[in-house]
Tab-separated table of C-alpha atoms in Angstrom:
chain	number	residue	atom	x	y	z
Z	12	MET	CA	117.237	101.879	100.801
Z	13	GLN	CA	113.660	102.941	101.482
Z	14	LYS	CA	112.494	100.853	98.644
Z	15	GLU	CA	114.224	97.763	100.312
Z	16	ILE	CA	112.597	98.728	103.701
Z	17	HIS	CA	109.157	98.325	102.127
Z	18	GLU	CA	110.147	95.032	100.354
Z	19	GLN	CA	110.568	93.705	103.758
Z	20	PRO	CA	107.238	91.781	103.982
Z	21	GLU	CA	107.726	90.116	100.633
Z	22	SER	CA	111.096	89.420	101.078
Z	23	LEU	CA	110.350	87.648	104.693
Z	24	THR	CA	107.853	85.525	103.026
Z	25	THR	CA	110.219	84.464	100.250
Z	26	THR	CA	112.596	83.270	102.965
Z	27	MET	CA	110.140	81.290	104.712
Z	28	ARG	CA	108.432	79.614	101.520
Z	29	GLY	CA	108.867	75.956	101.223
Z	30	ARG	CA	110.436	75.746	104.582
Z	31	LEU	CA	107.279	75.644	106.979
Z	32	ILE	CA	106.003	72.290	106.876
Z	33	GLN	CA	102.160	72.403	106.999
Z	34	GLY	CA	100.080	70.126	109.544
Z	35	GLY	CA	96.597	68.966	109.163
Z	36	SER	CA	95.392	72.035	110.628
Z	37	CYS	CA	96.909	74.247	108.148
Z	38	LYS	CA	99.226	75.431	110.827
Z	39	ALA	CA	103.189	75.060	110.478
Z	40	LYS	CA	103.974	71.878	111.963
Z	41	SER	CA	107.950	71.933	111.683
Z	42	VAL	CA	110.981	73.672	109.696
Z	43	LEU	CA	112.504	71.966	106.866
Z	44	LEU	CA	115.803	73.463	105.723
Z	45	GLY	CA	117.006	71.274	103.002
Z	46	GLY	CA	120.723	72.656	103.033
Z	47	LEU	CA	120.973	71.236	106.665
Z	48	LYS	CA	119.060	67.983	106.744
Z	49	ASP	CA	122.013	65.683	106.453
Z	50	HIS	CA	124.057	67.680	109.098
Z	51	LEU	CA	121.286	68.184	111.915
Z	52	ARG	CA	122.350	65.352	113.877
Z	53	THR	CA	126.034	66.516	113.793
Z	54	ILE	CA	125.008	69.876	114.663
Z	55	ARG	CA	123.132	68.694	117.849
Z	56	ARG	CA	126.219	66.914	119.108
Z	57	SER	CA	128.131	69.888	118.846
Z	58	ARG	CA	130.111	71.272	121.743
Z	59	ARG	CA	129.219	74.696	120.958
Z	60	ILE	CA	127.745	76.779	118.019
Z	61	VAL	CA	130.167	79.910	116.988
Z	62	PHE	CA	128.630	82.591	114.677
Z	63	ILE	CA	130.901	84.476	112.840
Z	64	GLY	CA	130.018	87.705	110.807
Z	65	CYS	CA	130.621	91.123	110.366
Z	66	GLY	CA	128.765	94.282	110.471
Z	67	THR	CA	125.025	94.119	109.770
Z	68	SER	CA	125.062	90.235	109.739
Z	69	TYR	CA	127.027	90.183	113.216
Z	70	ASN	CA	124.121	92.313	114.738
Z	71	ALA	CA	121.627	89.782	113.127
Z	72	VAL	CA	123.253	87.061	115.095
Z	73	LEU	CA	123.027	89.257	118.331
Z	74	ALA	CA	119.409	89.538	118.063
Z	75	ALA	CA	118.900	86.140	117.132
Z	76	ARG	CA	121.261	84.864	119.887
Z	77	PRO	CA	118.572	84.342	122.896
Z	78	ILE	CA	116.039	82.276	120.160
Z	79	LEU	CA	118.936	80.070	119.193
Z	80	GLU	CA	120.438	79.450	122.777
Z	81	GLU	CA	117.147	78.611	124.206
Z	82	LEU	CA	115.682	76.175	121.419
Z	83	SER	CA	118.733	74.430	120.654
Z	84	GLY	CA	120.220	73.957	124.239
Z	85	ILE	CA	123.625	74.321	122.502
Z	86	PRO	CA	126.145	77.041	124.027
Z	87	VAL	CA	126.091	79.937	121.220
Z	88	THR	CA	129.393	82.409	121.060
Z	89	MET	CA	129.587	84.847	118.530
Z	90	GLU	CA	132.719	86.203	116.787
Z	91	VAL	CA	133.510	89.365	114.632
Z	92	ALA	CA	135.444	87.821	112.073
Z	93	SER	CA	138.305	90.070	112.108
Z	94	ASP	CA	138.834	89.895	115.655
Z	95	LEU	CA	138.722	86.296	115.836
Z	96	LEU	CA	141.554	86.235	112.922
Z	97	ASP	CA	143.539	88.698	115.062
Z	98	ARG	CA	143.508	86.794	118.105
Z	99	GLN	CA	143.444	83.590	116.568
Z	100	GLY	CA	140.603	82.299	118.819
Z	101	PRO	CA	139.962	78.679	119.834
Z	102	ILE	CA	137.778	76.780	117.312
Z	103	TYR	CA	137.692	73.093	118.106
Z	104	ARG	CA	136.553	69.825	115.671
Z	105	GLU	CA	133.420	69.597	118.047
Z	106	ASP	CA	131.990	72.966	116.969
Z	107	THR	CA	129.791	74.203	114.502
Z	108	THR	CA	130.722	77.329	112.836
Z	109	VAL	CA	128.047	79.356	111.028
Z	110	PHE	CA	129.054	81.949	108.997
Z	111	VAL	CA	126.522	84.916	108.059
Z	112	SER	CA	127.089	87.096	105.084
Z	113	GLN	CA	124.704	88.640	102.770
Z	114	SER	CA	126.917	88.886	99.642
Z	115	GLY	CA	128.740	85.493	100.636
Z	116	GLU	CA	132.165	87.492	99.660
Z	117	THR	CA	133.026	89.190	102.837
Z	118	ALA	CA	136.640	89.184	103.003
Z	119	ASP	CA	137.335	88.776	106.559
Z	120	THR	CA	134.410	86.317	106.961
Z	121	LEU	CA	136.058	84.303	104.128
Z	122	HIS	CA	139.578	83.984	106.177
Z	123	ALA	CA	137.896	83.067	109.571
Z	124	LEU	CA	135.829	80.092	107.187
Z	125	LYS	CA	139.403	79.067	105.922
Z	126	TYR	CA	140.737	79.173	109.773
Z	127	ALA	CA	137.521	77.099	110.862
Z	128	LEU	CA	138.220	74.239	107.929
Z	129	GLU	CA	141.903	74.106	108.960
Z	130	ASN	CA	140.645	73.612	112.452
Z	131	GLY	CA	138.337	70.720	111.652
Z	132	ALA	CA	134.906	72.370	112.539
Z	133	LEU	CA	131.739	71.652	110.665
Z	134	CYS	CA	131.005	75.007	108.650
Z	135	VAL	CA	127.564	76.411	107.787
Z	136	GLY	CA	126.978	79.274	105.410
Z	137	ILE	CA	123.951	81.717	105.872
Z	138	THR	CA	123.946	83.841	102.724
Z	139	ASN	CA	121.885	85.741	100.045
Z	140	THR	CA	124.044	84.990	96.947
Z	141	VAL	CA	123.472	81.421	95.329
Z	142	GLY	CA	127.222	80.324	94.061
Z	143	SER	CA	128.979	82.832	96.330
Z	144	ALA	CA	132.430	81.748	98.039
Z	145	ILE	CA	130.857	81.100	101.338
Z	146	ALA	CA	127.847	78.943	99.573
Z	147	ARG	CA	130.838	77.031	97.666
Z	148	ASN	CA	133.228	76.468	100.566
Z	149	THR	CA	131.012	75.565	103.409
Z	150	HIS	CA	129.852	71.962	104.218
Z	151	CYS	CA	126.238	73.071	104.220
Z	152	GLY	CA	124.212	76.131	104.483
Z	153	VAL	CA	120.795	78.383	104.009
Z	154	HIS	CA	120.020	80.758	101.222
Z	155	ILE	CA	117.858	83.517	102.488
Z	156	ASN	CA	116.484	84.170	99.292
Z	157	VAL	CA	115.726	87.893	99.221
Z	158	GLY	CA	116.886	88.835	96.140
Z	159	ALA	CA	119.254	91.289	95.036
Z	160	GLU	CA	119.946	94.312	97.619
Z	161	ILE	CA	120.973	97.516	95.842
Z	162	GLY	CA	121.302	100.026	98.985
Z	163	VAL	CA	124.652	99.500	100.844
Z	164	ALA	CA	123.259	99.586	104.227
Z	165	SER	CA	121.708	96.148	104.439
Z	166	THR	CA	117.775	95.825	105.328
Z	167	LYS	CA	115.843	93.286	104.096
Z	168	ALA	CA	118.729	90.719	104.244
Z	169	TYR	CA	119.098	91.491	107.914
Z	170	THR	CA	115.513	90.802	108.918
Z	171	SER	CA	115.715	87.626	106.723
Z	172	GLN	CA	118.877	86.500	108.429
Z	173	ILE	CA	117.241	86.747	111.694
Z	174	VAL	CA	114.337	84.482	110.500
Z	175	VAL	CA	116.704	81.907	108.871
Z	176	MET	CA	118.556	81.701	112.259
Z	177	ALA	CA	115.147	81.572	114.077
Z	178	MET	CA	114.478	78.620	111.694
Z	179	LEU	CA	117.529	77.096	112.338
Z	180	ALA	CA	117.074	77.205	115.946
Z	181	LEU	CA	113.648	75.313	115.594
Z	182	ALA	CA	115.123	72.732	113.351
Z	183	ILE	CA	118.032	72.030	115.681
Z	184	GLY	CA	115.955	72.198	118.881
Z	185	GLY	CA	112.896	70.163	117.435
Z	186	ASP	CA	113.643	67.131	119.703
Z	187	ALA	CA	114.014	69.296	122.785
Z	188	ILE	CA	110.654	71.042	122.051
Z	189	SER	CA	109.012	67.728	122.047
Z	190	SER	CA	111.002	66.561	125.126
Z	191	LYS	CA	109.356	69.699	127.038
Z	192	VAL	CA	105.996	69.066	125.935
Z	193	ARG	CA	106.518	65.373	127.280
Z	194	GLU	CA	107.825	66.737	130.560
Z	195	VAL	CA	104.516	68.877	130.908
Z	196	LEU	CA	102.259	66.066	130.114
Z	197	LYS	CA	103.980	63.969	133.067
Z	198	LEU	CA	102.211	66.458	135.526
Z	199	ASP	CA	99.195	64.610	135.855
Z	200	GLN	CA	99.430	64.038	139.408
Z	201	GLU	CA	100.341	67.668	140.282
Z	202	MET	CA	97.220	68.730	138.405
Z	203	LYS	CA	95.278	65.981	140.418
Z	204	ASP	CA	96.504	67.682	143.466
Z	205	LEU	CA	95.718	71.185	142.405
Z	206	THR	CA	92.064	70.168	141.725
Z	207	LYS	CA	91.609	68.861	145.282
Z	208	LEU	CA	91.703	73.078	145.985
Z	209	LEU	CA	89.261	73.800	143.420
Z	210	ILE	CA	86.685	70.855	143.601
Z	211	ALA	CA	84.195	72.697	146.076
Z	212	GLU	CA	84.718	76.637	144.634
Z	213	GLN	CA	82.192	78.206	142.668
Z	214	SER	CA	84.373	80.660	141.240
Z	215	LEU	CA	87.874	81.229	139.855
Z	216	LEU	CA	89.990	84.060	138.506
Z	217	VAL	CA	92.857	83.628	136.265
Z	218	PHE	CA	95.469	86.382	135.907
Z	219	GLY	CA	97.825	86.674	132.909
Z	220	ARG	CA	100.020	89.598	131.388
Z	221	GLY	CA	101.407	89.777	127.857
Z	222	TYR	CA	100.834	86.789	125.757
Z	223	ASN	CA	99.761	84.876	128.957
Z	224	TYR	CA	96.528	87.253	129.213
Z	225	ALA	CA	95.291	85.315	126.079
Z	226	MET	CA	96.060	82.110	127.792
Z	227	ALA	CA	94.246	83.441	130.991
Z	228	LEU	CA	91.152	83.974	128.759
Z	229	GLU	CA	91.277	80.571	127.251
Z	230	GLY	CA	91.795	78.886	130.457
Z	231	ALA	CA	89.043	80.497	131.996
Z	232	LEU	CA	86.715	79.761	128.917
Z	233	LYS	CA	87.391	76.193	129.279
Z	234	VAL	CA	86.631	76.004	132.857
Z	235	LYS	CA	83.231	77.660	132.267
Z	236	GLU	CA	82.389	75.406	129.320
Z	237	VAL	CA	83.481	71.919	130.675
Z	238	ALA	CA	83.484	72.564	134.440
Z	239	LEU	CA	80.383	74.551	134.742
Z	240	MET	CA	82.253	76.950	137.133
Z	241	HIS	CA	82.021	80.720	136.824
Z	242	SER	CA	85.693	81.657	136.056
Z	243	GLU	CA	87.141	84.873	134.454
Z	244	GLY	CA	90.225	85.563	132.586
Z	245	ILE	CA	91.924	88.989	133.769
Z	246	LEU	CA	94.572	90.958	132.517
Z	247	ALA	CA	97.216	91.239	135.409
Z	248	GLY	CA	97.945	94.966	134.917
Z	249	GLU	CA	94.041	95.748	135.306
Z	250	MET	CA	93.775	94.016	138.804
Z	251	LYS	CA	93.655	96.944	140.847
Z	252	HIS	CA	90.680	98.366	138.663
Z	253	GLY	CA	87.770	96.118	139.960
Z	254	PRO	CA	88.772	92.451	140.182
Z	255	LEU	CA	90.544	93.318	143.353
Z	256	ALA	CA	87.042	94.290	145.009
Z	257	LEU	CA	86.025	90.533	144.284
Z	258	VAL	CA	88.560	88.992	146.397
Z	259	ASP	CA	88.134	87.538	149.915
Z	260	GLU	CA	89.792	84.699	151.739
Z	261	ASN	CA	87.675	81.854	149.961
Z	262	LEU	CA	88.142	82.839	146.198
Z	263	PRO	CA	90.744	80.844	144.304
Z	264	ILE	CA	93.014	82.679	141.953
Z	265	VAL	CA	95.433	81.248	139.571
Z	266	VAL	CA	98.465	83.700	138.269
Z	267	ILE	CA	100.282	82.388	134.925
Z	268	VAL	CA	103.514	83.788	134.928
Z	269	THR	CA	106.238	82.950	132.566
Z	270	ARG	CA	109.881	84.017	132.301
Z	271	ASP	CA	109.188	86.918	129.691
Z	272	ALA	CA	109.550	90.406	129.528
Z	273	CYS	CA	106.566	90.880	131.726
Z	274	PHE	CA	108.067	88.578	134.582
Z	275	ARG	CA	109.090	91.682	136.432
Z	276	ASN	CA	105.823	92.927	136.616
Z	277	ASP	CA	103.725	89.753	137.333
Z	278	SER	CA	106.437	88.881	140.311
Z	279	ASN	CA	105.135	92.408	141.888
Z	280	GLN	CA	101.684	90.718	142.372
Z	281	HIS	CA	103.110	88.583	145.380
Z	282	GLU	CA	103.431	91.448	147.433
Z	283	ILE	CA	99.709	92.235	147.187
Z	284	PRO	CA	98.093	90.939	150.395
Z	285	PRO	CA	94.423	90.265	149.131
Z	286	LEU	CA	95.958	87.725	146.258
Z	287	LEU	CA	98.288	85.314	147.666
Z	288	HIS	CA	98.657	86.032	151.656
Z	289	MET	CA	94.856	85.034	152.263
Z	290	HIS	CA	95.740	81.642	151.047
Z	291	LEU	CA	99.193	81.017	153.007
Z	292	LYS	CA	97.777	77.607	154.257
Z	293	HIS	CA	97.999	76.597	150.561
Z	294	TYR	CA	101.280	78.600	149.671
Z	295	GLU	CA	103.251	75.198	148.719
Z	296	THR	CA	100.289	74.431	146.179
Z	297	LEU	CA	99.680	78.060	145.076
Z	298	ARG	CA	103.449	77.995	144.313
Z	299	SER	CA	103.178	75.189	142.105
Z	300	MET	CA	100.406	76.851	139.965
Z	301	LEU	CA	102.665	79.720	139.108
Z	302	VAL	CA	103.821	78.291	135.717
Z	303	SER	CA	107.515	79.218	135.157
Z	304	PHE	CA	109.098	78.385	131.608
Z	305	LYS	CA	110.842	80.499	128.930
Z	306	SER	CA	109.930	82.717	126.346
Z	307	LEU	CA	107.171	82.063	123.441
Z	308	LEU	CA	107.683	78.528	123.936
Z	309	ALA	CA	106.111	78.837	127.504
Z	310	CYS	CA	102.755	79.921	126.252
Z	311	HIS	CA	102.275	76.485	124.262
Z	312	LEU	CA	103.563	74.355	127.353
Z	313	THR	CA	101.140	76.407	129.621
Z	314	VAL	CA	98.124	75.778	127.415
Z	315	LEU	CA	98.943	72.268	127.812
Z	316	ARG	CA	99.126	72.597	131.621
Z	317	ALA	CA	96.097	74.414	131.727
Z	318	THR	CA	94.140	72.015	129.760
Z	319	MET	CA	95.538	69.239	131.862
Z	320	LEU	CA	94.030	71.198	134.849
Z	321	THR	CA	90.543	71.762	133.365
Z	322	SER	CA	90.251	68.257	132.073
Z	323	LEU	CA	90.971	66.840	135.721
Z	324	ALA	CA	88.550	69.434	137.318
Z	325	ILE	CA	85.998	67.933	134.836
Z	326	LEU	CA	86.608	64.630	136.599
Z	327	GLN	CA	86.274	65.945	139.969
Z	328	ARG	CA	83.193	67.831	139.294
Z	329	VAL	CA	81.025	64.930	137.941
Z	330	LEU	CA	78.260	66.353	135.928
Z	331	GLN	CA	74.492	65.641	136.043
Z	332	PRO	CA	73.438	65.223	132.063
Z	333	ASN	CA	70.052	66.739	130.846
Z	334	GLU	CA	67.465	65.088	128.588
Z	335	GLU	CA	69.417	65.956	125.558
Z	336	GLY	CA	72.810	64.358	127.295
Z	337	PHE	CA	74.321	67.851	127.853
Z	338	PRO	CA	75.943	68.521	131.305
Z	339	THR	CA	73.457	71.102	133.176
Z	340	GLU	CA	74.688	71.591	136.745
Z	341	PRO	CA	77.296	69.773	139.231
Z	342	LEU	CA	76.000	66.674	141.439
Z	343	PRO	CA	75.604	67.005	145.212
Z	344	SER	CA	78.828	66.594	147.021
Z	345	SER	CA	78.121	62.701	147.679
Z	346	GLY	CA	78.553	62.208	143.745
Z	347	LEU	CA	82.215	63.795	143.608
Z	348	ILE	CA	85.194	61.674	143.048
Z	349	THR	CA	87.577	61.448	146.037
Z	350	PRO	CA	91.169	61.170	145.898
Z	351	SER	CA	90.563	57.202	147.106
Z	352	ASN	CA	88.431	56.329	143.830
Z	353	PHE	CA	89.973	58.720	141.414
Z	354	CYS	CA	92.180	56.623	139.431
Z	355	ASN	CA	89.573	53.766	139.526
Z	356	THR	CA	86.975	56.123	137.690
Z	357	THR	CA	86.078	55.554	134.395
Z	358	ILE	CA	84.472	58.202	132.148
Z	359	ALA	CA	81.848	56.892	129.390
């Protein structure tokens, strides 16, 4: 068992090999699960996705369920195979049933597979064994490819099952993710409204916690580099240790908040008077600056939103080029773009 625990880095790599399609920047662009490609459209139209397993396989589904629900946008239910059979739980033709088994030969899971087939559901298998009963009798499926697991207690198969289900969620939710990005890109007008608050400011603080701390640093860096405004990205947990002393009634602050594990701690910042209570006259606008999306996807959508805000701030702060053509300092206030002529302004 210990040997197989230490084999997990290699087994996870093997599970993902050939299934992450590389983009031009050498980053994964999409997920390709060849065994499912002819059935993805049917899965996306499903009434619900029912995952069925026993023991470790059931626990793997439990771990992956939040990702599956969030990215697929389809209700996900879980069943222990023996319990489903005992109570003859409802399975419908509009359902997609996913059978998870390391060996592909688990007796209760096989009986549940037969039950789902009799009820007309689409059956998908996730197994480690090529040619197993589940691989042969399901409509489509994915092999986790971790090699033989000798130990009775499943280890490397468990982690690879979670990875495969995460890739399944990405494959199912591909269109939905693109639509979320498109929704964020429609926020131009909101970004224009926010720049009206920042147009004449000389400094900006950006707070973030967790993976949003990196976003706060990047957003502040973009403001420095492009809008030539002093800005600092700050870890929200360190707010009381120095940054709070910089706050006065005129200092603009952006707080990046996403609905992740840090959300409760981020929400506590609303109770600190020096941050937001001094800006009550702009409360509605500030509230729209609290970016609220879900989970890891939120980080990427937040990047889009912050980039849009920065780019519009550039338009508002017209820069005077130096002899080499690089911007040096903002023009006097008379050179600023006003809301009335904003839409008619072109940038060479």
